Short mmCIF file of C-alpha atoms and ligand atoms in Angstrom, two decimals:
data_model
loop_
_atom_site.label_atom_id
_atom_site.label_comp_id
_atom_site.label_asym_id
_atom_site.label_seq_id
_atom_site.Cartn_x
_atom_site.Cartn_y
_atom_site.Cartn_z
CA UNK B 28 115.04 92.62 223.88
CA UNK B 29 117.08 95.58 222.75
CA UNK B 30 114.11 96.87 220.83
CA UNK B 31 111.98 96.54 223.95
CA UNK B 32 114.43 98.61 225.93
CA UNK B 33 114.41 101.25 223.25
CA UNK B 34 110.69 101.25 223.22
CA UNK B 35 110.49 101.55 226.97
CA UNK B 36 112.95 104.42 226.89
CA UNK B 37 110.96 106.24 224.26
CA UNK B 38 107.37 105.58 225.12
CA UNK B 39 106.82 107.58 228.33
CA UNK B 40 107.48 110.92 226.67
CA UNK B 41 107.09 109.92 223.07
CA UNK B 42 104.47 112.57 222.48
CA UNK B 43 106.71 115.32 223.84
CA UNK B 44 109.54 114.15 221.56
CA UNK B 45 107.23 114.48 218.58
CA UNK B 46 106.03 117.83 219.82
CA UNK B 47 109.61 119.05 220.06
CA UNK B 48 110.31 117.82 216.52
CA UNK B 49 107.11 119.52 215.38
CA UNK B 50 108.13 122.80 217.00
CA UNK B 51 111.57 122.60 215.42
CA UNK B 52 110.05 121.90 211.99
CA UNK B 53 107.73 124.87 212.42
CA UNK B 54 110.62 127.13 213.37
CA UNK B 55 112.63 125.92 210.37
CA UNK B 56 109.66 126.61 208.12
CA UNK B 57 109.30 130.15 209.49
CA UNK B 58 113.03 130.69 209.05
CA UNK B 59 112.98 129.44 205.46
CA UNK B 60 109.88 131.52 204.67
CA UNK B 61 111.50 134.64 206.14
CA UNK B 62 114.69 134.02 204.15
CA UNK B 63 112.72 133.46 200.93
CA UNK B 64 110.46 136.46 201.43
CA UNK B 65 113.49 138.59 202.33
CA UNK B 66 114.76 137.80 198.84
CA UNK B 67 111.61 139.32 197.35
CA UNK B 68 112.44 142.92 198.17
CA UNK B 69 113.17 144.96 195.09
CA UNK B 70 116.62 146.23 196.04
CA UNK B 71 118.26 142.81 195.81
CA UNK B 72 116.14 140.38 193.85
CA UNK B 73 116.48 138.65 190.51
CA UNK B 74 112.69 138.98 190.16
CA UNK B 75 112.89 142.78 190.16
CA UNK B 76 114.79 143.65 186.99
CA UNK B 77 116.14 147.19 186.54
CA UNK B 78 118.47 146.46 183.65
CA UNK B 79 118.32 144.80 180.24
CA UNK B 80 120.55 141.88 181.31
CA UNK B 81 118.39 141.16 184.36
CA UNK B 82 115.24 141.42 182.22
CA UNK B 83 116.61 138.79 179.83
CA UNK B 84 117.50 136.51 182.75
CA UNK B 85 114.04 136.91 184.24
CA UNK B 86 112.33 136.14 180.91
CA UNK B 87 114.50 133.03 180.49
CA UNK B 88 113.69 131.89 184.03
CA UNK B 89 109.93 132.14 183.55
CA UNK B 90 109.90 130.50 180.10
CA UNK B 91 112.20 127.65 181.18
CA UNK B 92 110.33 127.08 184.45
CA UNK B 93 106.97 127.02 182.63
CA UNK B 94 108.26 124.62 179.97
CA UNK B 95 109.84 122.35 182.59
CA UNK B 96 106.61 122.29 184.63
CA UNK B 97 104.52 121.39 181.59
CA UNK B 98 106.90 118.58 180.63
CA UNK B 99 106.89 117.23 184.20
CA UNK B 100 103.09 117.24 184.34
CA UNK B 101 102.90 115.52 180.93
CA UNK B 102 105.36 112.78 181.94
CA UNK B 103 103.53 112.21 185.24
CA UNK B 104 100.20 111.98 183.41
CA UNK B 105 101.64 109.37 181.00
CA UNK B 106 103.11 107.36 183.88
CA UNK B 107 99.79 107.47 185.69
CA UNK B 108 97.98 106.30 182.56
CA UNK B 109 100.49 103.47 182.02
CA UNK B 110 100.11 102.35 185.63
CA UNK B 111 96.32 102.08 185.23
CA UNK B 112 96.38 100.07 182.00
CA UNK B 113 96.16 96.29 182.64
CA UNK B 114 99.25 94.45 181.32
CA UNK B 115 97.19 92.32 178.96
CA UNK B 116 95.82 95.38 177.17
CA UNK B 117 99.20 96.96 176.39
CA UNK B 118 99.44 97.57 172.67
CA UNK B 119 103.08 97.19 171.65
CA UNK B 120 102.84 98.78 168.23
CA UNK B 121 101.03 101.76 169.76
CA UNK B 122 103.80 101.94 172.37
CA UNK B 123 106.48 102.28 169.70
CA UNK B 124 104.54 105.16 168.16
CA UNK B 125 104.31 106.92 171.54
CA UNK B 126 108.05 106.52 172.05
CA UNK B 127 108.78 107.89 168.58
CA UNK B 128 106.56 110.98 168.94
CA UNK B 129 106.73 111.78 172.64
CA UNK B 130 110.21 110.39 173.25
CA UNK B 131 112.11 111.64 170.20
CA UNK B 132 110.27 114.03 167.85
CA UNK B 133 108.47 115.99 170.57
CA UNK B 134 111.50 116.71 172.79
CA UNK B 135 113.65 117.59 169.76
CA UNK B 136 111.10 120.16 168.59
CA UNK B 137 110.55 121.57 172.08
CA UNK B 138 114.25 121.85 172.88
CA UNK B 139 114.89 123.48 169.51
CA UNK B 140 112.22 126.11 170.19
CA UNK B 141 113.67 126.78 173.64
CA UNK B 142 117.19 127.00 172.22
CA UNK B 143 116.16 129.47 169.50
CA UNK B 144 114.35 131.53 172.15
CA UNK B 145 117.18 131.56 174.66
CA UNK B 146 120.37 131.95 172.59
CA UNK B 147 119.79 135.61 171.62
CA UNK B 148 118.89 136.41 175.24
CA UNK B 149 122.20 135.04 176.45
CA UNK B 150 124.30 137.26 174.21
CA UNK B 151 126.47 139.86 175.93
CA UNK B 152 125.40 143.45 175.24
CA UNK B 153 127.60 144.99 172.54
CA UNK B 154 129.95 147.78 173.65
CA UNK B 155 131.54 150.65 171.75
CA UNK B 156 134.68 152.69 172.37
CA UNK B 157 132.57 155.56 173.76
CA UNK B 158 131.01 153.48 176.54
CA UNK B 159 131.82 154.05 180.19
CA UNK B 160 134.20 151.51 181.65
CA UNK B 161 134.31 150.79 185.37
CA UNK B 162 137.06 148.61 186.78
CA UNK B 163 136.04 146.92 190.02
CA UNK B 164 138.40 144.88 192.18
CA UNK B 165 136.98 142.64 194.88
CA UNK B 166 139.35 142.77 197.86
CA UNK B 167 138.95 141.16 201.28
CA UNK B 168 136.36 142.62 202.18
CA UNK B 169 135.63 145.72 200.14
CA UNK B 170 135.35 146.98 196.55
CA UNK B 171 137.87 149.18 194.74
CA UNK B 172 136.06 151.11 192.02
CA UNK B 173 137.73 153.00 189.15
CA UNK B 174 135.68 154.90 186.58
CA UNK B 175 137.29 155.17 183.18
CA UNK B 176 135.14 157.54 181.10
CA UNK B 177 136.07 157.66 177.41
CA UNK B 178 138.45 160.59 176.99
CA UNK B 179 138.20 161.65 180.64
CA UNK B 180 140.53 161.05 183.56
CA UNK B 181 140.14 157.95 185.74
CA UNK B 182 138.45 158.40 189.12
CA UNK B 183 138.98 156.02 192.02
CA UNK B 184 136.41 155.49 194.78
CA UNK B 185 135.24 152.52 196.84
CA UNK B 186 132.27 150.54 198.10
CA UNK B 187 129.60 152.26 196.04
CA UNK B 188 128.96 152.26 192.31
CA UNK B 189 127.07 154.84 190.29
CA UNK B 190 125.85 154.16 186.78
CA UNK B 191 123.96 156.28 184.21
CA UNK B 192 120.48 155.03 183.27
CA UNK B 193 120.08 154.05 179.61
CA UNK B 194 123.83 153.96 178.85
CA UNK B 195 125.88 150.83 178.39
CA UNK B 196 128.43 150.29 181.16
CA UNK B 197 131.25 147.76 180.83
CA UNK B 198 132.63 146.42 184.10
CA UNK B 199 136.16 145.00 184.16
CA UNK B 200 136.19 142.66 187.17
CA UNK B 201 139.33 141.42 188.89
CA UNK B 202 140.77 140.53 192.28
CA UNK B 203 144.23 140.87 193.86
CA UNK B 204 143.67 138.24 196.58
CA UNK B 205 141.08 135.43 196.44
CA UNK B 206 138.08 134.66 194.25
CA UNK B 207 135.10 136.96 194.80
CA UNK B 208 131.93 137.22 192.78
CA UNK B 209 130.29 140.44 191.67
CA UNK B 210 126.52 140.32 191.80
CA UNK B 211 123.92 143.04 191.36
CA UNK B 212 120.74 140.93 191.06
CA UNK B 213 118.64 143.86 189.84
CA UNK B 214 121.01 144.57 186.93
CA UNK B 215 122.63 141.33 185.77
CA UNK B 216 123.76 137.84 186.63
CA UNK B 217 126.83 137.29 188.77
CA UNK B 218 130.39 137.25 187.48
CA UNK B 219 133.42 135.83 189.27
CA UNK B 220 136.40 138.03 190.10
CA UNK B 221 139.44 135.82 189.71
CA UNK B 222 143.05 136.66 190.65
CA UNK B 223 145.21 136.97 187.53
CA UNK B 224 142.45 137.61 185.02
CA UNK B 225 139.85 140.20 184.09
CA UNK B 226 136.22 139.25 183.47
CA UNK B 227 133.84 141.53 181.62
CA UNK B 228 130.26 142.20 182.54
CA UNK B 229 128.15 144.59 180.49
CA UNK B 230 125.00 146.13 181.94
CA UNK B 231 122.48 148.82 181.04
CA UNK B 232 120.18 150.11 183.76
CA UNK B 233 116.65 150.93 182.66
CA UNK B 234 115.39 152.70 185.77
CA UNK B 235 116.87 155.19 188.20
CA UNK B 236 117.09 153.92 191.77
CA UNK B 237 119.31 152.36 194.42
CA UNK B 238 120.00 148.65 194.12
CA UNK B 239 122.16 146.41 196.23
CA UNK B 240 125.06 144.28 195.16
CA UNK B 241 126.98 141.68 197.14
CA UNK B 242 129.92 139.33 196.98
CA UNK B 243 128.56 135.95 195.90
CA UNK B 244 131.60 133.74 196.42
CA UNK B 245 132.81 132.83 199.89
CA UNK B 246 136.04 134.79 200.34
CA UNK B 247 136.83 134.74 204.04
CA UNK B 248 135.45 135.61 207.46
CA UNK B 249 133.66 138.79 206.44
CA UNK B 250 132.37 137.55 203.10
CA UNK B 251 128.79 138.24 204.26
CA UNK B 252 129.81 141.85 205.07
CA UNK B 253 130.99 142.65 201.59
CA UNK B 254 128.11 144.44 199.91
CA UNK B 255 127.63 147.72 198.05
CA UNK B 256 124.97 150.09 196.83
CA UNK B 257 124.47 150.70 193.14
CA UNK B 258 122.98 154.09 192.39
CA UNK B 259 121.48 154.34 188.89
CA UNK B 260 121.21 158.03 187.99
CA UNK B 261 119.79 160.06 185.12
CA UNK B 262 122.67 160.53 182.63
CA UNK B 263 122.99 164.30 183.15
CA UNK B 264 123.10 163.86 186.94
CA UNK B 265 125.67 161.11 186.52
CA UNK B 266 127.95 163.27 184.36
CA UNK B 267 127.81 166.05 186.95
CA UNK B 268 128.48 163.56 189.75
CA UNK B 269 131.47 162.00 187.96
CA UNK B 270 133.03 165.40 187.20
CA UNK B 271 132.60 166.27 190.88
CA UNK B 272 134.06 162.96 192.06
CA UNK B 273 137.25 163.70 190.10
CA UNK B 274 138.08 166.79 192.18
CA UNK B 275 140.26 166.71 195.28
CA UNK B 276 138.78 166.89 198.77
CA UNK B 277 137.69 170.35 199.93
CA UNK B 278 139.73 172.17 202.57
CA UNK B 279 138.57 171.13 206.04
CA UNK B 280 139.65 172.70 209.33
CA UNK B 281 139.74 170.92 212.69
CA UNK B 282 141.92 168.49 214.59
CA UNK B 283 140.65 165.41 212.74
CA UNK B 284 142.76 166.07 209.68
CA UNK B 285 145.95 166.38 211.76
CA UNK B 286 145.11 163.25 213.81
CA UNK B 287 144.48 161.28 210.60
CA UNK B 288 148.08 162.02 209.63
CA UNK B 289 149.51 161.43 213.12
CA UNK B 290 147.96 158.00 213.46
CA UNK B 291 149.39 156.98 210.09
CA UNK B 292 146.05 156.37 208.39
CA UNK B 293 147.62 157.71 205.19
CA UNK B 294 149.79 154.57 205.16
CA UNK B 295 146.78 152.81 203.67
CA UNK B 296 144.26 155.48 202.69
CA UNK B 297 144.37 158.33 200.19
CA UNK B 298 142.47 161.58 200.55
CA UNK B 299 143.27 163.43 197.33
CA UNK B 300 144.52 166.95 198.01
CA UNK B 301 145.10 166.30 201.73
CA UNK B 302 148.69 165.16 201.71
CA UNK B 303 150.37 161.89 200.89
CA UNK B 304 148.46 158.66 201.09
CA UNK B 305 148.53 155.13 199.81
CA UNK B 306 146.00 153.08 197.90
CA UNK B 307 146.22 149.89 200.01
CA UNK B 308 142.79 150.52 201.56
CA UNK B 309 139.66 152.29 200.25
CA UNK B 310 140.05 155.79 198.80
CA UNK B 311 138.50 158.23 201.29
CA UNK B 312 138.49 161.43 199.15
CA UNK B 313 134.66 161.68 199.13
CA UNK B 314 134.06 159.13 201.87
CA UNK B 315 131.27 161.09 203.62
CA UNK B 316 129.14 161.03 200.46
CA UNK B 317 128.84 157.24 200.52
CA UNK B 318 125.55 155.77 201.69
CA UNK B 319 127.15 153.24 204.02
CA UNK B 320 130.37 152.45 205.87
CA UNK B 321 132.55 149.34 205.58
CA UNK B 322 131.09 147.97 202.31
CA UNK B 323 127.40 148.03 203.18
CA UNK B 324 128.04 146.99 206.79
CA UNK B 325 127.31 150.05 208.97
CA UNK B 326 125.36 153.31 208.62
CA UNK B 327 127.36 156.37 207.54
CA UNK B 328 127.22 158.27 210.82
CA UNK B 329 129.98 160.02 212.78
CA UNK B 330 129.31 157.71 215.72
CA UNK B 331 129.59 154.51 213.65
CA UNK B 332 132.75 155.75 211.91
CA UNK B 333 134.36 156.54 215.30
CA UNK B 334 133.59 153.04 216.57
CA UNK B 335 134.79 151.44 213.32
CA UNK B 336 138.15 153.25 213.46
CA UNK B 337 138.98 151.99 216.95
CA UNK B 338 137.88 148.42 216.36
CA UNK B 339 137.07 147.56 212.74
CA UNK B 340 137.24 143.82 213.49
CA UNK B 341 134.21 144.13 215.78
CA UNK B 342 132.11 145.04 212.74
CA UNK B 343 134.04 142.94 210.24
CA UNK B 344 135.90 139.87 211.54
CA UNK B 345 139.12 139.23 209.65
CA UNK B 346 139.22 142.81 208.33
CA UNK B 347 142.52 143.96 206.73
CA UNK B 348 142.65 147.16 208.77
CA UNK B 349 144.45 147.19 212.13
CA UNK B 350 142.59 148.07 215.33
CA UNK B 351 143.36 151.38 217.04
CA UNK B 352 141.96 150.39 220.42
CA UNK B 353 144.52 152.46 222.31
CA UNK B 354 143.25 155.58 220.55
CA UNK B 355 141.32 157.88 222.95
CA UNK B 356 137.61 158.08 222.06
CA UNK B 357 137.90 161.87 221.51
CA UNK B 358 140.58 161.34 218.85
CA UNK B 359 138.48 158.73 217.05
CA UNK B 360 135.50 161.08 217.19
CA UNK B 361 137.54 163.98 215.80
CA UNK B 362 138.82 161.83 212.93
CA UNK B 363 135.27 160.56 212.29
CA UNK B 364 133.95 164.13 212.19
CA UNK B 365 136.63 164.98 209.62
CA UNK B 366 135.96 161.92 207.48
CA UNK B 367 132.16 162.28 207.29
CA UNK B 368 132.71 165.88 206.13
CA UNK B 369 134.61 164.63 203.07
CA UNK B 370 131.74 164.82 200.62
CU1 CU P 20 134.22 138.53 198.55
#
């Protein structure tokens, strides 16, 4: 009786129910395809390797996936064959031989070959005392970056990382707040940034270009807005850039600089050479030279910077910078004009 009622309730528009389910499935498929294809772009894909670590990972992935597919097909073929053989014709002594060769000797040999192939590819790149060290802290929701060139002075920046092509770079990864994960798919696998310890990740870029990195461990409301660009440069260009990044900000006229001080921005930000500042938030000494604003969240334009200053939480929910919504738009614009000039 109950079943009948159900049936009666369903049957009049059964076809439209199925149509709706079909439409939903189609939409999900499109969504999944778009997400998967989006992962195929070169700037942020494990299939486009621009560094020796990523190349090793890619080689391992293909070899392991091929081996696993072949084993799966072999096992399915055997199962199919067994299912077709009549029970009376099963040959028990033959069966023992199959188990010995395909169940024990074969897998041992295959796994040994795969192990010998993969172990050297999983080794960390060796580093020497002359290699460039870059300390990166993941902080809610941005990246503090400190270059420590051998023999040179340390340089602090934020939200963008530059590396020299062909040279080994050792990252020292840490976090002062929660667990983040540092991932530049084009250069290497991901590495967690854990409060209270330092994890090392060694990379060597093989091609100049701009790649994208992201936080790969959920760390709070704006986790998805915690990305960065990695610029791999020719070594000579990199050396020039690093020497330039070490200098203080150039003298800049205009009201923006005064307003920056009046609104107390220096309580969290440092602009080297432009008065006192603190290192609670990102270093802004060469802010205007970055490719993006707010850790890969907004374009680096005067307009976007002005909007971000008055209401950073609109772009990044949960952001650790207070809103300055009472600030007149002209003041925000003047400060933005000043900041984007810091190159
Ligand atoms: Cu994070």
